[in-house]
PDB file of N, CA, C and O and ligand atoms in Angstrom:
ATOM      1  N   UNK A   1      -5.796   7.935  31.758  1.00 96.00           N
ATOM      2  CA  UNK A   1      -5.586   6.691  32.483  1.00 96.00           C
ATOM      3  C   UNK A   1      -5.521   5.533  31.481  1.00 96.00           C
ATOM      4  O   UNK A   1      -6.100   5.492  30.395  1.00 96.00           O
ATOM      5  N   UNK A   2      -5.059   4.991  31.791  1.00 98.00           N
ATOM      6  CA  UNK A   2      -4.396   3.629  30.887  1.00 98.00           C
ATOM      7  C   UNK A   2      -5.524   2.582  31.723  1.00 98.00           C
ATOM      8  O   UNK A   2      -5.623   2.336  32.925  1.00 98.00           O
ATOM      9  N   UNK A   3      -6.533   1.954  30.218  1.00 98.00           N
ATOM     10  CA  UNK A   3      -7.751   0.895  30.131  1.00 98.00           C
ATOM     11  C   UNK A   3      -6.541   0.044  30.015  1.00 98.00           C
ATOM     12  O   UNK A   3      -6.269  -0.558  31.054  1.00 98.00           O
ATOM     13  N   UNK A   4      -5.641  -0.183  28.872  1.00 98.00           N
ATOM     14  CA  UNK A   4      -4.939  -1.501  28.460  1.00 98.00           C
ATOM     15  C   UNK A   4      -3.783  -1.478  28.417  1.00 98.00           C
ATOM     16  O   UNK A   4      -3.164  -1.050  27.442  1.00 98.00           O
ATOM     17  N   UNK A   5      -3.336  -1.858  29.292  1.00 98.00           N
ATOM     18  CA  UNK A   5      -1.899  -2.103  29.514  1.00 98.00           C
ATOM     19  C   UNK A   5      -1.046  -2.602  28.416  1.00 98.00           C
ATOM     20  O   UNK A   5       0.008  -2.163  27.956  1.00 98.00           O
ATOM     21  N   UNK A   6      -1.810  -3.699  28.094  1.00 98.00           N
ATOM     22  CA  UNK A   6      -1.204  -4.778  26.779  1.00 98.00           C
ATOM     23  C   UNK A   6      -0.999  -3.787  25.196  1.00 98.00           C
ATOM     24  O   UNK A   6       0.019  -3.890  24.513  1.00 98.00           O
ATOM     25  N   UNK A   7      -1.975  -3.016  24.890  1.00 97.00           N
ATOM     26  CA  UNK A   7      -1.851  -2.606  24.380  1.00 97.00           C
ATOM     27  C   UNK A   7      -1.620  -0.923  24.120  1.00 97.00           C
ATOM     28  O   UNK A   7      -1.651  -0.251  23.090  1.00 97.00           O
ATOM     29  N   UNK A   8      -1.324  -0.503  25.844  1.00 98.00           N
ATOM     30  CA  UNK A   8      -1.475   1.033  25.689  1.00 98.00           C
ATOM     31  C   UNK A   8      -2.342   1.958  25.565  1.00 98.00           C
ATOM     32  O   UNK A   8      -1.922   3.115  25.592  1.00 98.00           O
ATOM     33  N   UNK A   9      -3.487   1.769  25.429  1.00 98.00           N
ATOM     34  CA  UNK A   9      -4.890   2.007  25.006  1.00 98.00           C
ATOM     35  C   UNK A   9      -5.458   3.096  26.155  1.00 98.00           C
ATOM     36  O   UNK A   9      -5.796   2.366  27.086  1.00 98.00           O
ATOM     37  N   UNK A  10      -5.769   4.710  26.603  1.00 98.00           N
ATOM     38  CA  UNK A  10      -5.949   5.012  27.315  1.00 98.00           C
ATOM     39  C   UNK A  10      -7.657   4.997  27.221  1.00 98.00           C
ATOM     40  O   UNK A  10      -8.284   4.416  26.335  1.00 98.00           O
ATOM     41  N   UNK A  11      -8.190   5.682  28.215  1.00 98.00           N
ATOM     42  CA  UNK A  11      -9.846   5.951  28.367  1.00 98.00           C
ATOM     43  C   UNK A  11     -10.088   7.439  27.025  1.00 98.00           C
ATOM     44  O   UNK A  11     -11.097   7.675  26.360  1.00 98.00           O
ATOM     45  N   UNK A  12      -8.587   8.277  27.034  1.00 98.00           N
ATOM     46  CA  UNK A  12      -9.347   9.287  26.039  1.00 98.00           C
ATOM     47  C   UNK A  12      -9.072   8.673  24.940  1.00 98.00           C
ATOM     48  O   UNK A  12      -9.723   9.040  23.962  1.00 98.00           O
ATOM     49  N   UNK A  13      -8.102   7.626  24.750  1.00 98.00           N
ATOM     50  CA  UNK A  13      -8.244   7.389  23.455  1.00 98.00           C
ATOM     51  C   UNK A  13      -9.723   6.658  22.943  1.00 98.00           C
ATOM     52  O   UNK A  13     -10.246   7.001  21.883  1.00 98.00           O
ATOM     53  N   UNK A  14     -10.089   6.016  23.489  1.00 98.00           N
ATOM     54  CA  UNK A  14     -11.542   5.461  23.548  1.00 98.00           C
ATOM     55  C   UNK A  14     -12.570   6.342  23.416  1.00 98.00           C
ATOM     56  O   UNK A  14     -13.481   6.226  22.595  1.00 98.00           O
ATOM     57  N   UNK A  15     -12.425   7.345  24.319  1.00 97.00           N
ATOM     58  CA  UNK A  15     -13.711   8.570  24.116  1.00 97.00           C
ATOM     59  C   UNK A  15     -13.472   9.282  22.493  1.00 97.00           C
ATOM     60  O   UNK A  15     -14.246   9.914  21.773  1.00 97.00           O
ATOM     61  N   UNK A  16     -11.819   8.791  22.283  1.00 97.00           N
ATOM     62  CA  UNK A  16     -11.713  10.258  20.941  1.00 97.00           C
ATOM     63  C   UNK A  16     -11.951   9.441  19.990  1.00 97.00           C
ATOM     64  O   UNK A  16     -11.757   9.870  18.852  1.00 97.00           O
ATOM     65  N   UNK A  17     -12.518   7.803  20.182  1.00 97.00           N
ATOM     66  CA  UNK A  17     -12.346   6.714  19.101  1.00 97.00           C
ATOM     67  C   UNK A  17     -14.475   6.596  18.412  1.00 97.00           C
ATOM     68  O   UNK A  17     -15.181   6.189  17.489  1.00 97.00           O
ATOM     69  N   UNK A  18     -14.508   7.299  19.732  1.00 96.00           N
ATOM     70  CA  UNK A  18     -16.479   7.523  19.771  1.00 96.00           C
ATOM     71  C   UNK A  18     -16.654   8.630  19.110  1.00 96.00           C
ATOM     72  O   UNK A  18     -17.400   8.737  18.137  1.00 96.00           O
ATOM     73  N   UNK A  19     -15.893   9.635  19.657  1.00 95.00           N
ATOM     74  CA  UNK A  19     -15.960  10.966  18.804  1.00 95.00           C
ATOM     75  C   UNK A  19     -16.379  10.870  17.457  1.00 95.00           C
ATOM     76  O   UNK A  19     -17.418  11.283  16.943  1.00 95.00           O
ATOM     77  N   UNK A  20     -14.929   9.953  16.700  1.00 95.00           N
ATOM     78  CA  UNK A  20     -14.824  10.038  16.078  1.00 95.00           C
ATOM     79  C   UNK A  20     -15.853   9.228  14.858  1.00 95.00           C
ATOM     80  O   UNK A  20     -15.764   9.176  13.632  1.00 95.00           O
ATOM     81  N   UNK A  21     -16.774   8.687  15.769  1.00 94.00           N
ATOM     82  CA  UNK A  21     -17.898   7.523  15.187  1.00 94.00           C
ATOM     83  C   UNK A  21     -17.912   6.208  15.458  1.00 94.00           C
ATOM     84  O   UNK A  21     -18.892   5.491  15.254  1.00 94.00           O
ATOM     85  N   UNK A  22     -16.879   5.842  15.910  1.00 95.00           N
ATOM     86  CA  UNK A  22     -17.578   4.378  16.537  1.00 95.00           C
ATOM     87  C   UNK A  22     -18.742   4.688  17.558  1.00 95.00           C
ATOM     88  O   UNK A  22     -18.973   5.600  18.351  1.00 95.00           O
ATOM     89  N   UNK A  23     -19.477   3.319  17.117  1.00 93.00           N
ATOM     90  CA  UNK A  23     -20.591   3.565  18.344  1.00 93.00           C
ATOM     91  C   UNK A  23     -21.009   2.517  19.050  1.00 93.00           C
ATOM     92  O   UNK A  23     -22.147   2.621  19.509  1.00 93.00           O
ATOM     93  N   UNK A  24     -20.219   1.202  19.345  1.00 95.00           N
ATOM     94  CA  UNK A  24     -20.181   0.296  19.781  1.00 95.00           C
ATOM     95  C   UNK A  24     -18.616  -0.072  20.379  1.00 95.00           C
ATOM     96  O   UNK A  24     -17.466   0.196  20.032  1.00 95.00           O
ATOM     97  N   UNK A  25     -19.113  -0.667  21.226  1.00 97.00           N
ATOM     98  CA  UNK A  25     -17.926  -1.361  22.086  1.00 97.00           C
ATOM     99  C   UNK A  25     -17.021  -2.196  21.111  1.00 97.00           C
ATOM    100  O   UNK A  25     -15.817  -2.366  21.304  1.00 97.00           O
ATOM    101  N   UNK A  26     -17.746  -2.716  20.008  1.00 97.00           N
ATOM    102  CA  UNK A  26     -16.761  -3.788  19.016  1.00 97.00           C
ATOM    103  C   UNK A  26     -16.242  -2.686  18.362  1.00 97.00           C
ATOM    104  O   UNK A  26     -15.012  -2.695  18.392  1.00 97.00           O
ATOM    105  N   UNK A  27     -16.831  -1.526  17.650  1.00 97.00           N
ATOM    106  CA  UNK A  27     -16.115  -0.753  16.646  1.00 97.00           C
ATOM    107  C   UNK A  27     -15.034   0.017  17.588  1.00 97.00           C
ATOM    108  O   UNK A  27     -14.087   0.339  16.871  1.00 97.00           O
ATOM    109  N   UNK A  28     -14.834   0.424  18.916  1.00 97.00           N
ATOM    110  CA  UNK A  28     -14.067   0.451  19.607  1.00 97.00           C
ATOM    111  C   UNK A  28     -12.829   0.008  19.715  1.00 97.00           C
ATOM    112  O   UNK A  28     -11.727   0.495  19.463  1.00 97.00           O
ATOM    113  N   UNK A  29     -13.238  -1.097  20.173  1.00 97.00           N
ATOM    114  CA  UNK A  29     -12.126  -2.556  20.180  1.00 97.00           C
ATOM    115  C   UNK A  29     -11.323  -2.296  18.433  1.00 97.00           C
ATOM    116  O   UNK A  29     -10.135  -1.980  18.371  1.00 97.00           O
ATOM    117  N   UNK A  30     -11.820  -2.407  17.681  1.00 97.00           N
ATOM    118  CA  UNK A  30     -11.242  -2.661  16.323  1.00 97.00           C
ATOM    119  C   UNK A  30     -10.499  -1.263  15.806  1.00 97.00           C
ATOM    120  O   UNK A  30      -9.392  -1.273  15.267  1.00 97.00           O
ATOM    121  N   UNK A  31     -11.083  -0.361  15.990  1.00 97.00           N
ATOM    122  CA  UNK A  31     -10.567   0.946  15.746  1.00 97.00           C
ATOM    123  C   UNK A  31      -9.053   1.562  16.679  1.00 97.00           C
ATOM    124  O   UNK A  31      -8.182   2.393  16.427  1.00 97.00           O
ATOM    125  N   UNK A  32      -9.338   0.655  17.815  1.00 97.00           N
ATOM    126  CA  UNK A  32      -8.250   0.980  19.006  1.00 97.00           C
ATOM    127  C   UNK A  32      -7.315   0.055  19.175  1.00 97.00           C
ATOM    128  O   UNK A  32      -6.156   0.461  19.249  1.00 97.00           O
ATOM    129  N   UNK A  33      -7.591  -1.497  19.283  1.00 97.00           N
ATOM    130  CA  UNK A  33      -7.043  -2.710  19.564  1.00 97.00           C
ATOM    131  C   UNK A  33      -7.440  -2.827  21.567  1.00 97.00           C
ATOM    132  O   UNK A  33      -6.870  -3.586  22.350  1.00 97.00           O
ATOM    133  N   UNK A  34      -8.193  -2.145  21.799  1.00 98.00           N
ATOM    134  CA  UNK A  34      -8.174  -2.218  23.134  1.00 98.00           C
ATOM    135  C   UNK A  34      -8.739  -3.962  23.878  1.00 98.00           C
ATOM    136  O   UNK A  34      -9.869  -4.238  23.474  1.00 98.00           O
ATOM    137  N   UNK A  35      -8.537  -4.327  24.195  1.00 97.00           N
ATOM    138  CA  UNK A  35      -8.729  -5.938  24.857  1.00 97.00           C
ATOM    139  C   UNK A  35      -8.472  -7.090  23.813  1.00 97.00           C
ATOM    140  O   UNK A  35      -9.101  -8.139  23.674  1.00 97.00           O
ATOM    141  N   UNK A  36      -7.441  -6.642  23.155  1.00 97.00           N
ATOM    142  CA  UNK A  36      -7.482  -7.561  21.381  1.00 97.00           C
ATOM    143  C   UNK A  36      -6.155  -8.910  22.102  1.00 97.00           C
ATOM    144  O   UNK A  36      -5.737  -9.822  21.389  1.00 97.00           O
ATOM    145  N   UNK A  37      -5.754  -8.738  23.443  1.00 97.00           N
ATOM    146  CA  UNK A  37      -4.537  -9.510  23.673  1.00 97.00           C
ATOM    147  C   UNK A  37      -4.967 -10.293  25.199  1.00 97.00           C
ATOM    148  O   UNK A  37      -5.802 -11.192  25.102  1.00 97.00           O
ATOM    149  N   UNK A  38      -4.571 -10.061  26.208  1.00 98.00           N
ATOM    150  CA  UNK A  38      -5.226 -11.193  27.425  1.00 98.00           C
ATOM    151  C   UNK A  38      -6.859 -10.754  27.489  1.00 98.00           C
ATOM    152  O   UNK A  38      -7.591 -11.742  27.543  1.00 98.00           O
ATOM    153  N   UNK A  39      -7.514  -9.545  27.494  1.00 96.00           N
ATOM    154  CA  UNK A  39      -8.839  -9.429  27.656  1.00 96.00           C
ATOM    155  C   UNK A  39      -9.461  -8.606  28.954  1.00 96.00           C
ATOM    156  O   UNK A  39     -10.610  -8.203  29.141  1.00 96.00           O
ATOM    157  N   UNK A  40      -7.941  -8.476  30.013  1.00 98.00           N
ATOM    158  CA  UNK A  40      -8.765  -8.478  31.564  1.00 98.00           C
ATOM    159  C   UNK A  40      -9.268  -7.157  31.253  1.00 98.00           C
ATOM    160  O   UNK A  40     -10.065  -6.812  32.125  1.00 98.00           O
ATOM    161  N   UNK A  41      -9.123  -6.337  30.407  1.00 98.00           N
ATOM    162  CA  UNK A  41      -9.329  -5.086  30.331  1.00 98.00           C
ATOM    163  C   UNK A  41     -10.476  -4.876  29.852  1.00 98.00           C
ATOM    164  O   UNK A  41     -11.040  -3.785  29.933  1.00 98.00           O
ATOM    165  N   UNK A  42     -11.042  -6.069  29.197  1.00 98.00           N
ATOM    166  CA  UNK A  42     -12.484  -5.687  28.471  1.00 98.00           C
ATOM    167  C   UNK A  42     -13.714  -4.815  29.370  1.00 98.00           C
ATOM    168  O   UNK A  42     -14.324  -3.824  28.968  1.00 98.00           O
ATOM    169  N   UNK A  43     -13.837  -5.362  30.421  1.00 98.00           N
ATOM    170  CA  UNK A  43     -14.845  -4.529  31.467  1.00 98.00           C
ATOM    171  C   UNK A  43     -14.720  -3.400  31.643  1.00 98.00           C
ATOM    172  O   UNK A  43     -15.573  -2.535  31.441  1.00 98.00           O
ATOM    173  N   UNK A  44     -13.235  -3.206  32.195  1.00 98.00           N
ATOM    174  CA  UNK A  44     -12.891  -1.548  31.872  1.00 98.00           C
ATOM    175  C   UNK A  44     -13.364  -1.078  30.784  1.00 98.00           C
ATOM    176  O   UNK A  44     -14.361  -0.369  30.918  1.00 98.00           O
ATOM    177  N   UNK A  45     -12.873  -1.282  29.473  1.00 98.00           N
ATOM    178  CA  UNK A  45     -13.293  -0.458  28.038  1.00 98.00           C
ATOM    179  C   UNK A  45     -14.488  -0.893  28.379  1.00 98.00           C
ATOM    180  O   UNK A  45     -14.894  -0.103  29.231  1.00 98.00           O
ATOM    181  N   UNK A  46     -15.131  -1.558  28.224  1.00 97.00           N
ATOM    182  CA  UNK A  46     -16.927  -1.712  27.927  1.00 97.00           C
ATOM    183  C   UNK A  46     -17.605  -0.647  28.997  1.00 97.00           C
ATOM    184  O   UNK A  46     -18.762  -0.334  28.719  1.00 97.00           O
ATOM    185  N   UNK A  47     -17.113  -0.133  30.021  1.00 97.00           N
ATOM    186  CA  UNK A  47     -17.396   0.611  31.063  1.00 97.00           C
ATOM    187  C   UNK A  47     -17.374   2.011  30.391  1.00 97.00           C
ATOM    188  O   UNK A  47     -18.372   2.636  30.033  1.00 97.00           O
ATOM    189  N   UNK A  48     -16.089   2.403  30.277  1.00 97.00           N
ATOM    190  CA  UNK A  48     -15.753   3.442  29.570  1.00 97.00           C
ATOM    191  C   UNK A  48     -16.628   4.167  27.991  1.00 97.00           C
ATOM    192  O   UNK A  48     -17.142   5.239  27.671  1.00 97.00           O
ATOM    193  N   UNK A  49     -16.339   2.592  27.260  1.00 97.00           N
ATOM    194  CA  UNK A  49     -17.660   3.211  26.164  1.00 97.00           C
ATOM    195  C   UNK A  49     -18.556   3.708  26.656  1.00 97.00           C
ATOM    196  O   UNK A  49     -18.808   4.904  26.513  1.00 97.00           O
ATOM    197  N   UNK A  50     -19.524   2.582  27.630  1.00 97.00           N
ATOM    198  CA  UNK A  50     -20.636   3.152  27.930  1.00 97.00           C
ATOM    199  C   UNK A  50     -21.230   4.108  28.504  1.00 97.00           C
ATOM    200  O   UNK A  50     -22.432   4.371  28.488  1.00 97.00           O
ATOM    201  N   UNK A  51     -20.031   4.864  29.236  1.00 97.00           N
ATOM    202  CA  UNK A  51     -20.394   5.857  29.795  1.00 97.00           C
ATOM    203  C   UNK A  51     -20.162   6.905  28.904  1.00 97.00           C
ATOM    204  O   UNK A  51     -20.688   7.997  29.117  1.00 97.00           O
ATOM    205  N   UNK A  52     -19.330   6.693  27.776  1.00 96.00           N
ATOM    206  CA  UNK A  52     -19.265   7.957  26.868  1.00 96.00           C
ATOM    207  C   UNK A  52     -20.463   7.739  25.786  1.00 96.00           C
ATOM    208  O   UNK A  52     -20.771   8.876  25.430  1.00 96.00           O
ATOM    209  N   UNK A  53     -20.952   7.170  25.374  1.00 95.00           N
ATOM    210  CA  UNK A  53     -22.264   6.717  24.668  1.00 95.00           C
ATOM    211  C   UNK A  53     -22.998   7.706  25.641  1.00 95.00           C
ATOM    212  O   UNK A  53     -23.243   8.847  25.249  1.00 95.00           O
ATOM    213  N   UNK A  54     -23.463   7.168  27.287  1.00 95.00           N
ATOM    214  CA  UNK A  54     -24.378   8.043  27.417  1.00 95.00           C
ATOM    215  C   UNK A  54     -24.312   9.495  27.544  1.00 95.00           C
ATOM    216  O   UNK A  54     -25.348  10.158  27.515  1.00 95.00           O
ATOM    217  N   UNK A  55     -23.345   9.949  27.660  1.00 94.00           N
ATOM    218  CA  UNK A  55     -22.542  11.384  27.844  1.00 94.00           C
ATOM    219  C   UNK A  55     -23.081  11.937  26.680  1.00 94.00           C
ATOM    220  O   UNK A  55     -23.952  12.807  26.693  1.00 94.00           O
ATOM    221  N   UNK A  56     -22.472  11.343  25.446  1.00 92.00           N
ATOM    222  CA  UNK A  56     -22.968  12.279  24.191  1.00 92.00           C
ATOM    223  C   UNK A  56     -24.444  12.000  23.506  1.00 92.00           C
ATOM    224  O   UNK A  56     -24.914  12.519  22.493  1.00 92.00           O
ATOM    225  N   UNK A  57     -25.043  10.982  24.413  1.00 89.00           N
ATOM    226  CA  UNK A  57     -26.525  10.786  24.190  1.00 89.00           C
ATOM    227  C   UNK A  57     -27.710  12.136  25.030  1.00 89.00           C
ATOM    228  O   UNK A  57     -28.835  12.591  24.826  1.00 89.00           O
ATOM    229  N   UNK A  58     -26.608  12.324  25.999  1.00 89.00           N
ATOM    230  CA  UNK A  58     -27.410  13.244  27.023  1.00 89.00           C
ATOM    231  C   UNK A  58     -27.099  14.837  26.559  1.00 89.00           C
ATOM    232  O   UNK A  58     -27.964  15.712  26.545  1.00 89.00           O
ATOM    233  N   UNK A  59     -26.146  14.968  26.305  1.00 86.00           N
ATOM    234  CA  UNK A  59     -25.540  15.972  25.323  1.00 86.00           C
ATOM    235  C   UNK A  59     -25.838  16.708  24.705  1.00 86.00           C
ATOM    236  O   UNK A  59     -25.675  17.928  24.716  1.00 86.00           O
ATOM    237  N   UNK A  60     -26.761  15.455  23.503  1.00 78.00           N
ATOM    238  CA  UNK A  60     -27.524  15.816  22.331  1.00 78.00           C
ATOM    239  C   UNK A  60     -28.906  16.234  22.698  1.00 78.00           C
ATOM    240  O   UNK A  60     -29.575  17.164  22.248  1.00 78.00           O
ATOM    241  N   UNK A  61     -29.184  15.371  23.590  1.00 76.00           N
ATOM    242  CA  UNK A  61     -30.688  15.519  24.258  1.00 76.00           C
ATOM    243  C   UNK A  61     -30.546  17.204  24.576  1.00 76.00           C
ATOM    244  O   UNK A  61     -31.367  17.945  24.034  1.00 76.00           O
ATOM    245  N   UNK A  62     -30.011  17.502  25.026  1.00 70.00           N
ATOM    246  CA  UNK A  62     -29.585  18.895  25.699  1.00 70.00           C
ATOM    247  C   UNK A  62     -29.759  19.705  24.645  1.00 70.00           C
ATOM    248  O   UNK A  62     -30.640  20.547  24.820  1.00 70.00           O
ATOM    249  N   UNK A  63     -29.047  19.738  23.294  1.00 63.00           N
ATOM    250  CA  UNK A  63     -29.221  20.783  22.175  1.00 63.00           C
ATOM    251  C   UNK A  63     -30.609  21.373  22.029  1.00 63.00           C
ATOM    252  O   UNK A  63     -31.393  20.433  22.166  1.00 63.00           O
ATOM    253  N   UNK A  64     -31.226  22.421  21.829  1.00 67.00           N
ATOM    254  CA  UNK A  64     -32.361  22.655  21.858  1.00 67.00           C
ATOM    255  C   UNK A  64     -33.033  22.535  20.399  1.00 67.00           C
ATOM    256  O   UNK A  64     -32.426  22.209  19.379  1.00 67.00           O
ATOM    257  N   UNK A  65     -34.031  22.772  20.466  1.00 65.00           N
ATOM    258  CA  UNK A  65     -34.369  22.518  18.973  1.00 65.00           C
ATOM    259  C   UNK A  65     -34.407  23.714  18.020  1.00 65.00           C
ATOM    260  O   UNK A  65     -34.722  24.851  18.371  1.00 65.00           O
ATOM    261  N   UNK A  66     -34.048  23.343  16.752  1.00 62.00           N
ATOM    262  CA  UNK A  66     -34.270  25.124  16.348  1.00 62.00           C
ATOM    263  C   UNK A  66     -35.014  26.285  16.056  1.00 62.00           C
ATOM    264  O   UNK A  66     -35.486  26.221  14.921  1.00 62.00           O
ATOM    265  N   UNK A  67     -35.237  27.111  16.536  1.00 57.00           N
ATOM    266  CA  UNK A  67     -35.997  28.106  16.676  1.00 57.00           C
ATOM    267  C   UNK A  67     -36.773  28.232  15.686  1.00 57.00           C
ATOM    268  O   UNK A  67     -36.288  27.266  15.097  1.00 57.00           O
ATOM    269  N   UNK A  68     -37.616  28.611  14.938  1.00 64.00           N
ATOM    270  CA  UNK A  68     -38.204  29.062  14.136  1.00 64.00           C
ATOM    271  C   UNK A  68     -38.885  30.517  14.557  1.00 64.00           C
ATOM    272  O   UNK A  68     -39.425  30.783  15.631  1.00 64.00           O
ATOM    273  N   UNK A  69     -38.716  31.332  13.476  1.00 63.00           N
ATOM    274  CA  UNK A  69     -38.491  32.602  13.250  1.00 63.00           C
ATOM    275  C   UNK A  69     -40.155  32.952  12.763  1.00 63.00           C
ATOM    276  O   UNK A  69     -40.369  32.395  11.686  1.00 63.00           O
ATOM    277  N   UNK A  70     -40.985  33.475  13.106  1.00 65.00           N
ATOM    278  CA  UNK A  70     -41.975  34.292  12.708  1.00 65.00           C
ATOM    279  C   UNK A  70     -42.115  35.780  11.963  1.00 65.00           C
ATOM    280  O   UNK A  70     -42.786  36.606  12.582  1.00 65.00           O
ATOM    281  N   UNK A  71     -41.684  36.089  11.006  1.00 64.00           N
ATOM    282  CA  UNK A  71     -41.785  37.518  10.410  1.00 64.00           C
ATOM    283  C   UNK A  71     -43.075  37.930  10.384  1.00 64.00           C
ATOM    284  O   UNK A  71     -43.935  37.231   9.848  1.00 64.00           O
ATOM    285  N   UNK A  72     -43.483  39.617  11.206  1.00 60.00           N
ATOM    286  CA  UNK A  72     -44.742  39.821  11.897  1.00 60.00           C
ATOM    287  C   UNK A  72     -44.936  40.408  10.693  1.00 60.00           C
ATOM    288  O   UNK A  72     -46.014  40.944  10.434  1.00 60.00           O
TER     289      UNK A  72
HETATM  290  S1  FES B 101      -4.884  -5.360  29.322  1.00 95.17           S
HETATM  291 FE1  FES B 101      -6.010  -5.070  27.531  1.00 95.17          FE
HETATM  292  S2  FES B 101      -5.670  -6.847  26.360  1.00 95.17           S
HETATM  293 FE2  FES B 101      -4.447  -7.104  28.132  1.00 95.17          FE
END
């Protein structure tokens, strides 16, 4: 789905822009150009980050921790 019209900017490109290490809504914006021209789109992207922030926050939470091995 298309966040920015102005600039083309979809929601996966945003998620693949987190992936890839941004971790803020500004490093977002700068890495993408997403709301860099009228703006109405900013809420959308700021929406979108944030829900992928918590996605791969919950994610991680999820990984278990690593086992440690006892040799009897
Ligand atoms: S719709 Fe994103 S800057 Fe205009």
């Amino acid at each position: 789905m298309y966040v920015c019209l102005c600039t083309g900017v979809t929601d996966g490109q945003i998620r693949e822009a987190i992936y890839e290490g941004c971790c803020s809504y500004r490093d977002v914006r700068q890495a993408t150009g997403v709301a860099s021209q009228c703006g109405k789109c900013a809420c959308l992207a700021k929406q979108v980050v944030r829900e992928t922030l918590t996605e791969l926050q919950n994610s991680q939470a999820a990984i278990p921790y690593p086992v440690e091995f006892n040799v009897a």
